[in-house]
PDB file of C-alpha atoms and ligand atoms in Angstrom:
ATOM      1  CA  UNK A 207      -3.508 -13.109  20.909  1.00 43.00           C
ATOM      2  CA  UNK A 208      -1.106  -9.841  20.158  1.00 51.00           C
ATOM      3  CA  UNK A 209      -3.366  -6.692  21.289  1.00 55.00           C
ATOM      4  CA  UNK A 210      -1.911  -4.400  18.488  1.00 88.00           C
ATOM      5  CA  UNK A 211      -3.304  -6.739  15.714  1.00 94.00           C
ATOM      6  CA  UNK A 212      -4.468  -4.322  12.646  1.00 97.00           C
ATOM      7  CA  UNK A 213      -4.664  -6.661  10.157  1.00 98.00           C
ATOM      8  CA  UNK A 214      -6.113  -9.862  10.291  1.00 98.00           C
ATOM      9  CA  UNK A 215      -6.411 -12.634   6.925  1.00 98.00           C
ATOM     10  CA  UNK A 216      -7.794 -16.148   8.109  1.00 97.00           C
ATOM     11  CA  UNK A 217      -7.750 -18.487   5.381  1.00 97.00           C
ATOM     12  CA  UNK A 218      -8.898 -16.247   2.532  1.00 98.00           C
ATOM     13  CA  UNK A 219      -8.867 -17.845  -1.189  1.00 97.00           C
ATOM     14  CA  UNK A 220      -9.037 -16.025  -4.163  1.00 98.00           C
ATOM     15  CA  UNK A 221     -10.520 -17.226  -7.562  1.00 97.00           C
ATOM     16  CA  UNK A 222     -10.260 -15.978 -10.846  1.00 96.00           C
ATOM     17  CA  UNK A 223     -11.675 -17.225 -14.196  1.00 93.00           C
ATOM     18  CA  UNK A 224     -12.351 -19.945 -12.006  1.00 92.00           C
ATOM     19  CA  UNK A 225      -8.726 -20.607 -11.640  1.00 95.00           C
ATOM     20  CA  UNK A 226      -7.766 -20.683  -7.696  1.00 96.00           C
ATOM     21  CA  UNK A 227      -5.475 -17.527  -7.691  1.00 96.00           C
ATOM     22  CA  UNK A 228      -5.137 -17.146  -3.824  1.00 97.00           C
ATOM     23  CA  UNK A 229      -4.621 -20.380  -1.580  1.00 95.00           C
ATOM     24  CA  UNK A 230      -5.658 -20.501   2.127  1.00 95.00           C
ATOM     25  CA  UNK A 231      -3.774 -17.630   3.061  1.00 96.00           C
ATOM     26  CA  UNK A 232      -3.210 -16.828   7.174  1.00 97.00           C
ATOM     27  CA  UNK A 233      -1.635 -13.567   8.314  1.00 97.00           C
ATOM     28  CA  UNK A 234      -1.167 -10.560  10.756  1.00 97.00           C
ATOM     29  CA  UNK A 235      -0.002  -7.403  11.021  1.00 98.00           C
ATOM     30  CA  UNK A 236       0.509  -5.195  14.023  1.00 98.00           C
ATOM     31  CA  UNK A 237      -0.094  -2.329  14.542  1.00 97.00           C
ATOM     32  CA  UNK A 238       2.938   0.252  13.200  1.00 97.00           C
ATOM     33  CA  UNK A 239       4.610  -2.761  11.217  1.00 98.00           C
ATOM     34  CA  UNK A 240       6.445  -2.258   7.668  1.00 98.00           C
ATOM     35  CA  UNK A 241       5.648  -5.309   5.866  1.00 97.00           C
ATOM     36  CA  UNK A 242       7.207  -6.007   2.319  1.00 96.00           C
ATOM     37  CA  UNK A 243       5.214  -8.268   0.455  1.00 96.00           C
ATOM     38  CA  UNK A 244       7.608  -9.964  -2.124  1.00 94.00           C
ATOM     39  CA  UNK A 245       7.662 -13.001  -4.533  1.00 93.00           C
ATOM     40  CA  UNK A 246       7.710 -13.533  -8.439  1.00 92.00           C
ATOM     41  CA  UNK A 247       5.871 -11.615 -11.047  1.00 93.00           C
ATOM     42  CA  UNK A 248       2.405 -12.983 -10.937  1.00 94.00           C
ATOM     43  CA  UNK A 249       2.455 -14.946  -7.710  1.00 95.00           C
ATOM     44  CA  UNK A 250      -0.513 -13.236  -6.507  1.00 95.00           C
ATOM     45  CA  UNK A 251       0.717  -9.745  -4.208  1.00 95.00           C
ATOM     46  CA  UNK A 252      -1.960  -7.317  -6.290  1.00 94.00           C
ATOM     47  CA  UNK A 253      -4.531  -9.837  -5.757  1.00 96.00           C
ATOM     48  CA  UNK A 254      -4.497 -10.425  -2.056  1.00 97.00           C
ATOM     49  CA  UNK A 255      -4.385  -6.203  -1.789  1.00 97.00           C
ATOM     50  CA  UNK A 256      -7.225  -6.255  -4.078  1.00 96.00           C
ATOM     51  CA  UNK A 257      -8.801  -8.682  -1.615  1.00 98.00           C
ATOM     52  CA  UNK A 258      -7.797  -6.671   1.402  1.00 98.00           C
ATOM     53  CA  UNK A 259      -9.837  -3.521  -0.150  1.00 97.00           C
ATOM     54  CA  UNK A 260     -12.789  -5.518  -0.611  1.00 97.00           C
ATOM     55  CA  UNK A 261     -12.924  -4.624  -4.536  1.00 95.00           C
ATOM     56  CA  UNK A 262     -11.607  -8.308  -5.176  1.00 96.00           C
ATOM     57  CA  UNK A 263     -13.846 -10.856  -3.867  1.00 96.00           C
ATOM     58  CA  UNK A 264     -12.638 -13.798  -1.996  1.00 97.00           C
ATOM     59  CA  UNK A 265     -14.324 -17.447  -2.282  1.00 97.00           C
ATOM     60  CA  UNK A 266     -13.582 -18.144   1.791  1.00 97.00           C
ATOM     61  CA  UNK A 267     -11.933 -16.692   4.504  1.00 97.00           C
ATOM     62  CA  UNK A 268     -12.036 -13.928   6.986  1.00 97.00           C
ATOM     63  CA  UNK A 269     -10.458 -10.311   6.400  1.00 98.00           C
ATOM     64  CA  UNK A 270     -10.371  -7.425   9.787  1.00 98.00           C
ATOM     65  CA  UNK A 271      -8.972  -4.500   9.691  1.00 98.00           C
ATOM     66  CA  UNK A 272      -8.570  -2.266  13.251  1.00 97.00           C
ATOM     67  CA  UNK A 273     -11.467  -5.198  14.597  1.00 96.00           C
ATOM     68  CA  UNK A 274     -13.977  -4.140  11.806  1.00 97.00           C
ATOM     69  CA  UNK A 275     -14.725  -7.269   9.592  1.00 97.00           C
ATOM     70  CA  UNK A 276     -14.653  -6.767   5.890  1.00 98.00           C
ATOM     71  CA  UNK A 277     -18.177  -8.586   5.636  1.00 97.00           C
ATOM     72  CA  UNK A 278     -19.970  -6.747   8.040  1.00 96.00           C
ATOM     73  CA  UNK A 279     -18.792  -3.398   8.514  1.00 93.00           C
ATOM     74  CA  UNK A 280     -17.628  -2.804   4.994  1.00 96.00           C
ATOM     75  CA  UNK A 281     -18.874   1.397   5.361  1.00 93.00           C
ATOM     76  CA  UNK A 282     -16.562   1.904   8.470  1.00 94.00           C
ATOM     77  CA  UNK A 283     -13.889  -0.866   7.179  1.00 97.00           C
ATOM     78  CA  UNK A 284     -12.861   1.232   3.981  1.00 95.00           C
ATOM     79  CA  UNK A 285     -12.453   3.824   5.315  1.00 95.00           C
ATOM     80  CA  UNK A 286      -9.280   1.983   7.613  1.00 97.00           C
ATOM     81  CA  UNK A 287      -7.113   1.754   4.521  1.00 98.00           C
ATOM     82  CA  UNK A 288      -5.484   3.874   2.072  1.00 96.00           C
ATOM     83  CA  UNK A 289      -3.602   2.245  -1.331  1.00 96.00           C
ATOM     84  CA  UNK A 290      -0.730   3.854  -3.555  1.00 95.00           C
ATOM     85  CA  UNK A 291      -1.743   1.017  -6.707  1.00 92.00           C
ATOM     86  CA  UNK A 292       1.509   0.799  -8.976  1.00 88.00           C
ATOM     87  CA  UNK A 293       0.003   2.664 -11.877  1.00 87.00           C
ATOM     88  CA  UNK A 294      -0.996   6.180 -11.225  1.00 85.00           C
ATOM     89  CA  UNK A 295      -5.206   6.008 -11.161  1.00 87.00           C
ATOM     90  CA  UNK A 296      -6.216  10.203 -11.868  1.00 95.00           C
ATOM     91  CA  UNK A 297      -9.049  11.679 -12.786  1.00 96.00           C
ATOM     92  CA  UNK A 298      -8.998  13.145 -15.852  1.00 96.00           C
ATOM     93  CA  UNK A 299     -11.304  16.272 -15.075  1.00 97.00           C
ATOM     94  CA  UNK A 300      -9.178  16.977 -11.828  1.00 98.00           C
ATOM     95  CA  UNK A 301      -6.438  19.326 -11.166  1.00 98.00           C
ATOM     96  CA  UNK A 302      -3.425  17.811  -8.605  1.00 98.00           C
ATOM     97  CA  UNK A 303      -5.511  20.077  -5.781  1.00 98.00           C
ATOM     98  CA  UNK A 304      -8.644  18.583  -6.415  1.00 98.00           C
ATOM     99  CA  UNK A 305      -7.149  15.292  -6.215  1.00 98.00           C
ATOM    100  CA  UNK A 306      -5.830  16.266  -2.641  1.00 98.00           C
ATOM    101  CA  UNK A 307      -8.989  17.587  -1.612  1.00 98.00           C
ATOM    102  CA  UNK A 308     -10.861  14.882  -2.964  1.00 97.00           C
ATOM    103  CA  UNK A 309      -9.078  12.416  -0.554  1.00 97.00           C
ATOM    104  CA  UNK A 310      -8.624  14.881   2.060  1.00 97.00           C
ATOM    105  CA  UNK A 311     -12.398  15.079   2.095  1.00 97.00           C
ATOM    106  CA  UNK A 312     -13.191  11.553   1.988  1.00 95.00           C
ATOM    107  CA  UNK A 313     -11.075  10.642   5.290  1.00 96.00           C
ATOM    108  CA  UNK A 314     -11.700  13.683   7.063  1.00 96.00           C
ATOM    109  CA  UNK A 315      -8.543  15.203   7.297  1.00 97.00           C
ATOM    110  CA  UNK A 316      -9.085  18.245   9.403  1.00 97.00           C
ATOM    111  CA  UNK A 317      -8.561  21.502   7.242  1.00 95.00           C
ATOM    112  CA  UNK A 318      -5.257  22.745   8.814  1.00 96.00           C
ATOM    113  CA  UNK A 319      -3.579  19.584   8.916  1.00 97.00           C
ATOM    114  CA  UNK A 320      -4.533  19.075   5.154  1.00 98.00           C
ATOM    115  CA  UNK A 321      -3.224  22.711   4.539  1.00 97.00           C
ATOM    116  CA  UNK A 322       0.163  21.776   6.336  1.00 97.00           C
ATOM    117  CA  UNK A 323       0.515  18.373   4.522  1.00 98.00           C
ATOM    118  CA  UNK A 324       0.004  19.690   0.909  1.00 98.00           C
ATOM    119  CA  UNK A 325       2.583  22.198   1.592  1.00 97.00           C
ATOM    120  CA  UNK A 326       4.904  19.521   3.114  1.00 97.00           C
ATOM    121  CA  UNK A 327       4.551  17.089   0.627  1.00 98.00           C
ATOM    122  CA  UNK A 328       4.451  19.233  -2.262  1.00 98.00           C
ATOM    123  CA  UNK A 329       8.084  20.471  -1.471  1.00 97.00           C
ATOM    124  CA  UNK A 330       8.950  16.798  -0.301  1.00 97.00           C
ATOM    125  CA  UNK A 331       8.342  15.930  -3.833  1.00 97.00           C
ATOM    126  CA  UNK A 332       9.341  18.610  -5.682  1.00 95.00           C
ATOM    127  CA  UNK A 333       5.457  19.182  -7.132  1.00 96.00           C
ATOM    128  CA  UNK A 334       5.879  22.904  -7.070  1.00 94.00           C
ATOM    129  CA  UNK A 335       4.162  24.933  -9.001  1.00 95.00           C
ATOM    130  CA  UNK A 336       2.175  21.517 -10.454  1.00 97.00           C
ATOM    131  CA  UNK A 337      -1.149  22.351  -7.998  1.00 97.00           C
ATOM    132  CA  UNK A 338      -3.370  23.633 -10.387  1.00 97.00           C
ATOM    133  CA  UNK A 339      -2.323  21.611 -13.553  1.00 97.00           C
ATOM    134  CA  UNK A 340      -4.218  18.724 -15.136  1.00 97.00           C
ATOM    135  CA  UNK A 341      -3.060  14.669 -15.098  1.00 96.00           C
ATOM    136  CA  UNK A 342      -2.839  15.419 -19.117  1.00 95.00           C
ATOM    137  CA  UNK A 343       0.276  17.921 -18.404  1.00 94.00           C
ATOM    138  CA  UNK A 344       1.759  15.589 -15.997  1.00 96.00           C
ATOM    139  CA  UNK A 345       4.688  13.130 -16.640  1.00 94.00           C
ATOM    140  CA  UNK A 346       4.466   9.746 -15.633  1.00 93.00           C
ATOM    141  CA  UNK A 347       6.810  10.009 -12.338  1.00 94.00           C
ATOM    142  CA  UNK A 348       4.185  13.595 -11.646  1.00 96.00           C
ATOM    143  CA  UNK A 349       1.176  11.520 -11.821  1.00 96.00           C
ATOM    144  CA  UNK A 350       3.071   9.018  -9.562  1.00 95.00           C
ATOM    145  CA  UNK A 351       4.053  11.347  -6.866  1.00 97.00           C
ATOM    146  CA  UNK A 352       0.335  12.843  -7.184  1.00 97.00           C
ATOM    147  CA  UNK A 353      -1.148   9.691  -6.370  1.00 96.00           C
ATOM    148  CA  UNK A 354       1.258   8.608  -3.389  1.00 97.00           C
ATOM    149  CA  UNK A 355       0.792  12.114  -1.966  1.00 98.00           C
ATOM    150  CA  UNK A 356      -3.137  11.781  -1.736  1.00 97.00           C
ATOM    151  CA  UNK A 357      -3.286   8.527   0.044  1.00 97.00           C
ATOM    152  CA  UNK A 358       0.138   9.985   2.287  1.00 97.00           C
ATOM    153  CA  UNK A 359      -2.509  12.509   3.151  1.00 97.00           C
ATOM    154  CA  UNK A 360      -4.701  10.597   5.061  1.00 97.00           C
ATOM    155  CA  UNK A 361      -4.627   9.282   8.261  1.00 96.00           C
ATOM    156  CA  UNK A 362      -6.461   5.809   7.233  1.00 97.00           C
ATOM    157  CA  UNK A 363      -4.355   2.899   9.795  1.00 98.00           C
ATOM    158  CA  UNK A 364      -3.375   0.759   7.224  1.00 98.00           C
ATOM    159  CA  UNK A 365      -1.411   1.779   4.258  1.00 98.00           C
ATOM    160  CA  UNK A 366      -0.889  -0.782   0.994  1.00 97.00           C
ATOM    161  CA  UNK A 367       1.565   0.453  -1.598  1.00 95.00           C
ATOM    162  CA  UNK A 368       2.111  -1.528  -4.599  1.00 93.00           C
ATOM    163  CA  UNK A 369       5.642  -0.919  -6.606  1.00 90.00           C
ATOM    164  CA  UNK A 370       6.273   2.698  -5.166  1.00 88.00           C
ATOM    165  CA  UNK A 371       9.881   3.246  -6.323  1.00 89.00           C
ATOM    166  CA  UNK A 372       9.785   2.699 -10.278  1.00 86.00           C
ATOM    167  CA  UNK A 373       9.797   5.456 -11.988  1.00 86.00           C
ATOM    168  CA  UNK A 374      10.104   7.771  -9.275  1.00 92.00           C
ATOM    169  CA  UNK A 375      13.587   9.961  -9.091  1.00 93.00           C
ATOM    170  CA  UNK A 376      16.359   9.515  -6.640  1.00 93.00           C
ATOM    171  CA  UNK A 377      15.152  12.282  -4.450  1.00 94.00           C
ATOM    172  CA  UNK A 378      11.582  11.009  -4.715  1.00 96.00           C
ATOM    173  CA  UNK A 379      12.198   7.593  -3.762  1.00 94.00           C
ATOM    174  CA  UNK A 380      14.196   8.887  -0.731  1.00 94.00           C
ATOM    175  CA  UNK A 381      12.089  11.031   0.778  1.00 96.00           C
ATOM    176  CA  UNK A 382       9.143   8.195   0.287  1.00 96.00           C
ATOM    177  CA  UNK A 383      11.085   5.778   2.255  1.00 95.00           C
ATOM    178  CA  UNK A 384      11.500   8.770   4.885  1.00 96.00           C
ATOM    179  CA  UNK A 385       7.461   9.226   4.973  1.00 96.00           C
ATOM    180  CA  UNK A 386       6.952   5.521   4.925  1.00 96.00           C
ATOM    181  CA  UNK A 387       9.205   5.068   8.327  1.00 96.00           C
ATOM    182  CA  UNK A 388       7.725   8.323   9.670  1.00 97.00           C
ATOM    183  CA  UNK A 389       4.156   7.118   9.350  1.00 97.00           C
ATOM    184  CA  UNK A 390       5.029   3.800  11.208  1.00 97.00           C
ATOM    185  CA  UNK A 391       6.397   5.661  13.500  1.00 97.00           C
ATOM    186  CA  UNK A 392       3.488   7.205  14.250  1.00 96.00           C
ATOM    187  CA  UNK A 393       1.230   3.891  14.064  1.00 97.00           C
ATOM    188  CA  UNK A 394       0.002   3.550  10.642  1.00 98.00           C
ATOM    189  CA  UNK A 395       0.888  -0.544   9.723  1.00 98.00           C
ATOM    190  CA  UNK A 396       2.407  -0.786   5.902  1.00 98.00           C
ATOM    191  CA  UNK A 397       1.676  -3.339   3.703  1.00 98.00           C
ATOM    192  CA  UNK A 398       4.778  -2.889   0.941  1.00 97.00           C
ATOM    193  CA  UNK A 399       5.235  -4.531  -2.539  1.00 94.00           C
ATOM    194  CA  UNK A 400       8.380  -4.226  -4.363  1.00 88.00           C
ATOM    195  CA  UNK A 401      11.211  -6.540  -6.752  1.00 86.00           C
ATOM    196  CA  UNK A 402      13.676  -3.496  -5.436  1.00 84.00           C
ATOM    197  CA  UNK A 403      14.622  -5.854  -2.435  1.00 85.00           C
ATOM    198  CA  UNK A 404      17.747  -4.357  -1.277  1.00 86.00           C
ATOM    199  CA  UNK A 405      15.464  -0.745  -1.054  1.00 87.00           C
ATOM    200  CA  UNK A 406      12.643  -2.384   1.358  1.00 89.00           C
ATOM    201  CA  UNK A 407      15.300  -4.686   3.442  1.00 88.00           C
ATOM    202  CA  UNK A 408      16.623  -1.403   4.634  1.00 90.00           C
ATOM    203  CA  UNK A 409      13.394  -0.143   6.680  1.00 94.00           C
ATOM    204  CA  UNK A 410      11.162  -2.960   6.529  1.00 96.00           C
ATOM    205  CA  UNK A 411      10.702  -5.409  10.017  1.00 96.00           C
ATOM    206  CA  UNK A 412       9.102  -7.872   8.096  1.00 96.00           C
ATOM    207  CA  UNK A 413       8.553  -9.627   4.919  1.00 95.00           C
ATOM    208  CA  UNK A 414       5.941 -12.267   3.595  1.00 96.00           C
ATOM    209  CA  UNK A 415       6.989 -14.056   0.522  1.00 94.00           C
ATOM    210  CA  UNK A 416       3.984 -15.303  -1.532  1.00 95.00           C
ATOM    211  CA  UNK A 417       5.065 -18.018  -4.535  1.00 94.00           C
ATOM    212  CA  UNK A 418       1.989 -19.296  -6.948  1.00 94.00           C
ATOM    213  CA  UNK A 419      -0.541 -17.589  -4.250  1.00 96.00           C
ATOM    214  CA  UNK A 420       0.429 -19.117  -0.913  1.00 96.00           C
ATOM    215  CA  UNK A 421       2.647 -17.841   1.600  1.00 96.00           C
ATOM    216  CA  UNK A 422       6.422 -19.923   1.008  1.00 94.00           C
ATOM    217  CA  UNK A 423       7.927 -17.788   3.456  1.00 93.00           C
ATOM    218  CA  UNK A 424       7.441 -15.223   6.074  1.00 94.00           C
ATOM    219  CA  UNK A 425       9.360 -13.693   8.976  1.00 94.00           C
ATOM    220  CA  UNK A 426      11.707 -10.802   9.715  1.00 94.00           C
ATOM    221  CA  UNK A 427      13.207  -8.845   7.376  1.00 93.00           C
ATOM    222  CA  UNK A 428      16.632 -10.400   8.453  1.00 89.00           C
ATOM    223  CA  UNK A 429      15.670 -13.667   7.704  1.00 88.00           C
ATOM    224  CA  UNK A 430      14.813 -12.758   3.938  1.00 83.00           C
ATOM    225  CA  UNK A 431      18.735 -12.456   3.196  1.00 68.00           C
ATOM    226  CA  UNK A 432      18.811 -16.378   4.109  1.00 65.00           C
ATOM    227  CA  UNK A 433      16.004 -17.434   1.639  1.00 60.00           C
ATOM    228  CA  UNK A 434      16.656 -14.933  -1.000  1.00 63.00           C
ATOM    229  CA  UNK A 435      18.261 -17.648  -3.331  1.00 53.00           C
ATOM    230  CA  UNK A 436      14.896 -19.415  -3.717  1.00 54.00           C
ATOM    231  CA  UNK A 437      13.285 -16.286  -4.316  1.00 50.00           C
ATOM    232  CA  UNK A 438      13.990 -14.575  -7.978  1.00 48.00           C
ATOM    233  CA  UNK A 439      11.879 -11.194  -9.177  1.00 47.00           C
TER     234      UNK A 439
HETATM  235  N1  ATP B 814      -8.476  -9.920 -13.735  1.00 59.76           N
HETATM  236  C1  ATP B 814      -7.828 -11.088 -13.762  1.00 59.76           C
HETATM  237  N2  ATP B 814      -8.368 -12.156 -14.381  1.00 59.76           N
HETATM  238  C2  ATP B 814      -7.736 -13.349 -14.407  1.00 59.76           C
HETATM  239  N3  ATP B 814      -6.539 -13.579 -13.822  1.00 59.76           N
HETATM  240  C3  ATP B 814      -5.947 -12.534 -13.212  1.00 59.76           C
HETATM  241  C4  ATP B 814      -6.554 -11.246 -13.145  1.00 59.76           C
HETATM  242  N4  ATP B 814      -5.736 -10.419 -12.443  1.00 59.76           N
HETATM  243  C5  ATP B 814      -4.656 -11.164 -12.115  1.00 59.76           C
HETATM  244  N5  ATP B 814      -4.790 -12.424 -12.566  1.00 59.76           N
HETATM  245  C6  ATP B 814      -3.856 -13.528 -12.359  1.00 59.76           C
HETATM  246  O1  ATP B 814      -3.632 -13.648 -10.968  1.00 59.76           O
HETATM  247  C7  ATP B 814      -2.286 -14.007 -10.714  1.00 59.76           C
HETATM  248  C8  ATP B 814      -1.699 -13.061  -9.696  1.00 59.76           C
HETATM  249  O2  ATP B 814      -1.580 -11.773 -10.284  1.00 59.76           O
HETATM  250  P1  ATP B 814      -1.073 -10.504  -9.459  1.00 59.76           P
HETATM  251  O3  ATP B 814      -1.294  -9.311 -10.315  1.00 59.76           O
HETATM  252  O4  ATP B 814      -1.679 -10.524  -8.115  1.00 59.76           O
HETATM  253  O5  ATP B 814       0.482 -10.831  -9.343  1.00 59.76           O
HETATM  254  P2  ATP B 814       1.628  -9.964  -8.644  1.00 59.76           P
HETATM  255  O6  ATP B 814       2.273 -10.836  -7.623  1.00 59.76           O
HETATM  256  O7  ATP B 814       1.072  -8.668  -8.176  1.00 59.76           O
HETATM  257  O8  ATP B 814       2.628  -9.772  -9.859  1.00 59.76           O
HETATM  258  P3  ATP B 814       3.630  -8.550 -10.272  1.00 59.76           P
HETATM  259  O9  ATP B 814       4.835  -8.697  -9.411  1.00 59.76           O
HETATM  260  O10 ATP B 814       3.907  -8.850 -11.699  1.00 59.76           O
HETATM  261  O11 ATP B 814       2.891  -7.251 -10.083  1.00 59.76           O
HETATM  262  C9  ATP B 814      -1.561 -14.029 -12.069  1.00 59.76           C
HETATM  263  O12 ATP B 814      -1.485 -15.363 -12.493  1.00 59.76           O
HETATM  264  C10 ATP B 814      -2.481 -13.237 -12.964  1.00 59.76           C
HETATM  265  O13 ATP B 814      -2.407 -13.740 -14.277  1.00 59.76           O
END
């Protein structure tokens, strides 16, 4: 067994509306690996990260994140993960600094490290001057960028980011793909959706491709090229 494992899924399955969603599904990632999670619209990506969380409930299986098992040690678990969901998910009552604190507080990120990241990310971004304004007098791409820079904030191991690049600008984008290879650098494991393929084959090591909620494919990200022509967004 690989001694870096961070993520662990042993035969989870996934119901909905009593429709099987998720099929036995089997996979790892290691430590400081940038996974893209591809396949058709609907084949089941949000699902399994839903799953992953713990806020979608599995019918079988075995989830463990950094050795703590979903099941068990669900307190201590949660707090292993962060997730950048594909629709901006603000507060309504909350200025962009709140929102920071807020998840600066909740995975103890120490004070002077939070103070350096704001400031870092703010400019990476280009959310000057935005800190003390509401969701309500953001744009869409704003609200975006205020949500990816909370859970960039924290220093949780695994990192799940669903659709980052639509919507965001040019500059945006880039400098997220920047912070996404940084952060593996420095250990977190990433967990990747996107239909921008040629955008996550450029700094992703590998992919899994999930078709009608079981895995059809999975290697490295240079094998995706090969299989690409059974795979269409
Ligand atoms: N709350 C729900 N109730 C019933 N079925 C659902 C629910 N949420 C998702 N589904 C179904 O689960 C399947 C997988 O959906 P999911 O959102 O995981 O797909 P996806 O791969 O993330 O798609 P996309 O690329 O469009 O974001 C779809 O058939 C969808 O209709």
């Amino acid at each position: 067994m690989e001694s870096n494992r961070l993520l662990e899924v042993e035969n989870v399955e996934v119901s909905l509306n009593n429709k099987k969603i998720i099929r036995p599904l089997h996979f790892t990632l290691a430590q400081g690996e940038i996974c893209a999670f591809v396949g058709h619209n609907g084949a089941g990506k949000t699902v399994v990260m839903k799953t992953i969380m713990g806020i979608q409930e599995k019918d079988q299986g075995e989830i463990k994140l950094n050795s703590l098992n979903i099941d068990t040690d669900y307190l201590h678990y949660k707090s292993q993960y962060s997730y950048i969901p594909e629709e901006p998910l603000l507060f309504t009552e909350l200025t962009v600094l709140q929102h920071f604190q807020l998840y600066g507080t909740s995975y103890n990120v120490p004070e002077h490290a939070f103070k350096e990241r704001v400031d870092y990310y703010v400019n990476g971004f280009e959310l000057n001057g935005k800190l003390h304004e509401f969701p309500e007098g953001l744009s869409k791409g704003m609200r975006q960028k205020v949500n990816i820079i909370s859970n960039l904030l924290t220093d949780a191991p695994l990192l799940m980011v669903d659709e980052p690049f639509i919507g965001l600008d040019d500059n945006s984008a880039c400098f997220l793909e920047k912070e996404i290879k940084r952060k593996s650098q420095q250990g977190t494991t990433i967990l990747i959706t996107s239909h921008v393929i040629e955008r996550v084959k450029k700094f992703c090591d590998s992919y899994i491709m999930l078709k009608n909620g079981e895995i059809a494919s999975q290697g490295r990200i240079e094998n995706l090229r090969q299989i690409e022509r059974r795979f269409s967004t």
